[in-house]
mmCIF file of C-alpha atoms in Angstrom:
data_model
loop_
_atom_site.group_PDB
_atom_site.id
_atom_site.type_symbol
_atom_site.label_atom_id
_atom_site.label_comp_id
_atom_site.label_asym_id
_atom_site.label_seq_id
_atom_site.Cartn_x
_atom_site.Cartn_y
_atom_site.Cartn_z
ATOM 1 C CA UNK N 17 0.000 0.000 0.000
ATOM 2 C CA UNK N 18 1.452 3.377 -0.990
ATOM 3 C CA UNK N 19 1.818 6.323 1.315
ATOM 4 C CA UNK N 20 -1.077 8.204 -0.306
ATOM 5 C CA UNK N 21 -3.413 5.251 0.190
ATOM 6 C CA UNK N 22 -2.459 4.945 3.862
ATOM 7 C CA UNK N 23 -3.103 8.639 4.464
ATOM 8 C CA UNK N 24 -6.454 8.629 2.697
ATOM 9 C CA UNK N 25 -7.731 5.718 4.789
ATOM 10 C CA UNK N 26 -6.901 7.628 7.972
ATOM 11 C CA UNK N 27 -9.079 10.557 6.902
ATOM 12 C CA UNK N 28 -12.864 10.630 7.041
ATOM 13 C CA UNK N 29 -14.597 9.961 3.748
ATOM 14 C CA UNK N 30 -17.218 12.455 2.661
ATOM 15 C CA UNK N 31 -20.118 12.843 2.782
ATOM 16 C CA UNK N 32 -20.273 13.331 6.551
ATOM 17 C CA UNK N 33 -23.582 12.435 8.198
ATOM 18 C CA UNK N 34 -24.865 13.995 11.431
ATOM 19 C CA UNK N 35 -27.818 12.435 13.245
ATOM 20 C CA UNK N 36 -29.296 14.792 15.854
ATOM 21 C CA UNK N 37 -30.495 12.702 18.778
ATOM 22 C CA UNK N 38 -33.266 14.975 20.078
ATOM 23 C CA UNK N 39 -35.086 15.301 16.743
ATOM 24 C CA UNK N 40 -33.763 12.325 14.795
ATOM 25 C CA UNK N 41 -32.978 14.671 11.902
ATOM 26 C CA UNK N 42 -30.189 13.546 9.597
ATOM 27 C CA UNK N 43 -27.956 16.094 7.872
ATOM 28 C CA UNK N 44 -25.461 15.207 5.162
ATOM 29 C CA UNK N 45 -22.477 17.378 4.221
ATOM 30 C CA UNK N 46 -20.601 16.809 0.972
ATOM 31 C CA UNK N 47 -17.288 18.480 1.906
ATOM 32 C CA UNK N 48 -15.623 20.918 4.320
ATOM 33 C CA UNK N 49 -17.006 23.940 2.464
ATOM 34 C CA UNK N 50 -20.524 22.537 2.835
ATOM 35 C CA UNK N 51 -19.922 22.127 6.600
ATOM 36 C CA UNK N 52 -18.654 25.715 6.954
ATOM 37 C CA UNK N 53 -21.537 27.169 4.950
ATOM 38 C CA UNK N 54 -24.376 25.173 6.488
ATOM 39 C CA UNK N 55 -23.481 24.141 10.041
ATOM 40 C CA UNK N 56 -23.328 26.511 12.983
ATOM 41 C CA UNK N 57 -20.367 26.427 15.362
ATOM 42 C CA UNK N 58 -19.990 22.890 16.597
ATOM 43 C CA UNK N 59 -17.393 20.864 18.491
ATOM 44 C CA UNK N 60 -18.086 17.161 18.842
ATOM 45 C CA UNK N 61 -15.391 16.857 21.526
ATOM 46 C CA UNK N 62 -17.110 19.391 23.816
ATOM 47 C CA UNK N 63 -18.763 18.094 27.002
ATOM 48 C CA UNK N 64 -22.245 16.830 26.205
ATOM 49 C CA UNK N 65 -21.767 16.882 22.434
ATOM 50 C CA UNK N 66 -21.943 13.084 22.195
ATOM 51 C CA UNK N 67 -25.428 13.323 23.715
ATOM 52 C CA UNK N 68 -26.462 15.795 20.992
ATOM 53 C CA UNK N 69 -25.421 14.038 17.805
ATOM 54 C CA UNK N 70 -23.839 11.023 16.189
ATOM 55 C CA UNK N 71 -21.366 11.894 13.437
ATOM 56 C CA UNK N 72 -20.149 9.368 10.876
ATOM 57 C CA UNK N 73 -18.308 9.423 7.583
ATOM 58 C CA UNK N 74 -19.394 7.727 4.352
ATOM 59 C CA UNK N 75 -17.862 4.447 5.568
ATOM 60 C CA UNK N 76 -19.807 4.499 8.853
ATOM 61 C CA UNK N 77 -16.776 5.416 10.969
ATOM 62 C CA UNK N 78 -17.206 7.800 13.930
ATOM 63 C CA UNK N 79 -15.906 11.300 13.234
ATOM 64 C CA UNK N 80 -14.663 14.163 15.397
ATOM 65 C CA UNK N 81 -15.882 17.470 14.004
ATOM 66 C CA UNK N 82 -14.983 21.058 14.884
ATOM 67 C CA UNK N 83 -16.610 23.915 12.970
ATOM 68 C CA UNK N 84 -15.995 27.564 13.855
ATOM 69 C CA UNK N 85 -17.731 29.642 11.209
ATOM 70 C CA UNK N 86 -16.346 33.010 12.347
ATOM 71 C CA UNK N 87 -12.785 31.669 12.275
ATOM 72 C CA UNK N 88 -13.373 29.901 8.945
ATOM 73 C CA UNK N 89 -12.209 26.696 10.640
ATOM 74 C CA UNK N 90 -13.337 23.192 9.828
ATOM 75 C CA UNK N 91 -11.497 20.205 11.299
ATOM 76 C CA UNK N 92 -12.696 16.724 10.454
ATOM 77 C CA UNK N 93 -10.909 13.628 11.761
ATOM 78 C CA UNK N 94 -11.680 10.052 12.641
ATOM 79 C CA UNK N 95 -12.713 9.529 16.250
#
């Protein structure tokens, strides 16, 4: 396996899916730009965030997600 293949498997695969636990709503984001444009500030590592939503990538893997719209920051990594 080449270096590029190893790196790509360690990154989340888009689209990213967020399931909000209180409403059951499912939101799908196609890329980081989509997340920045359509999701309010969010940090899945914040206390209580795991009770709010389940976040998975296209392969069903859990994802850590940090979006700060005013800082133009979007960090997406595998949990």
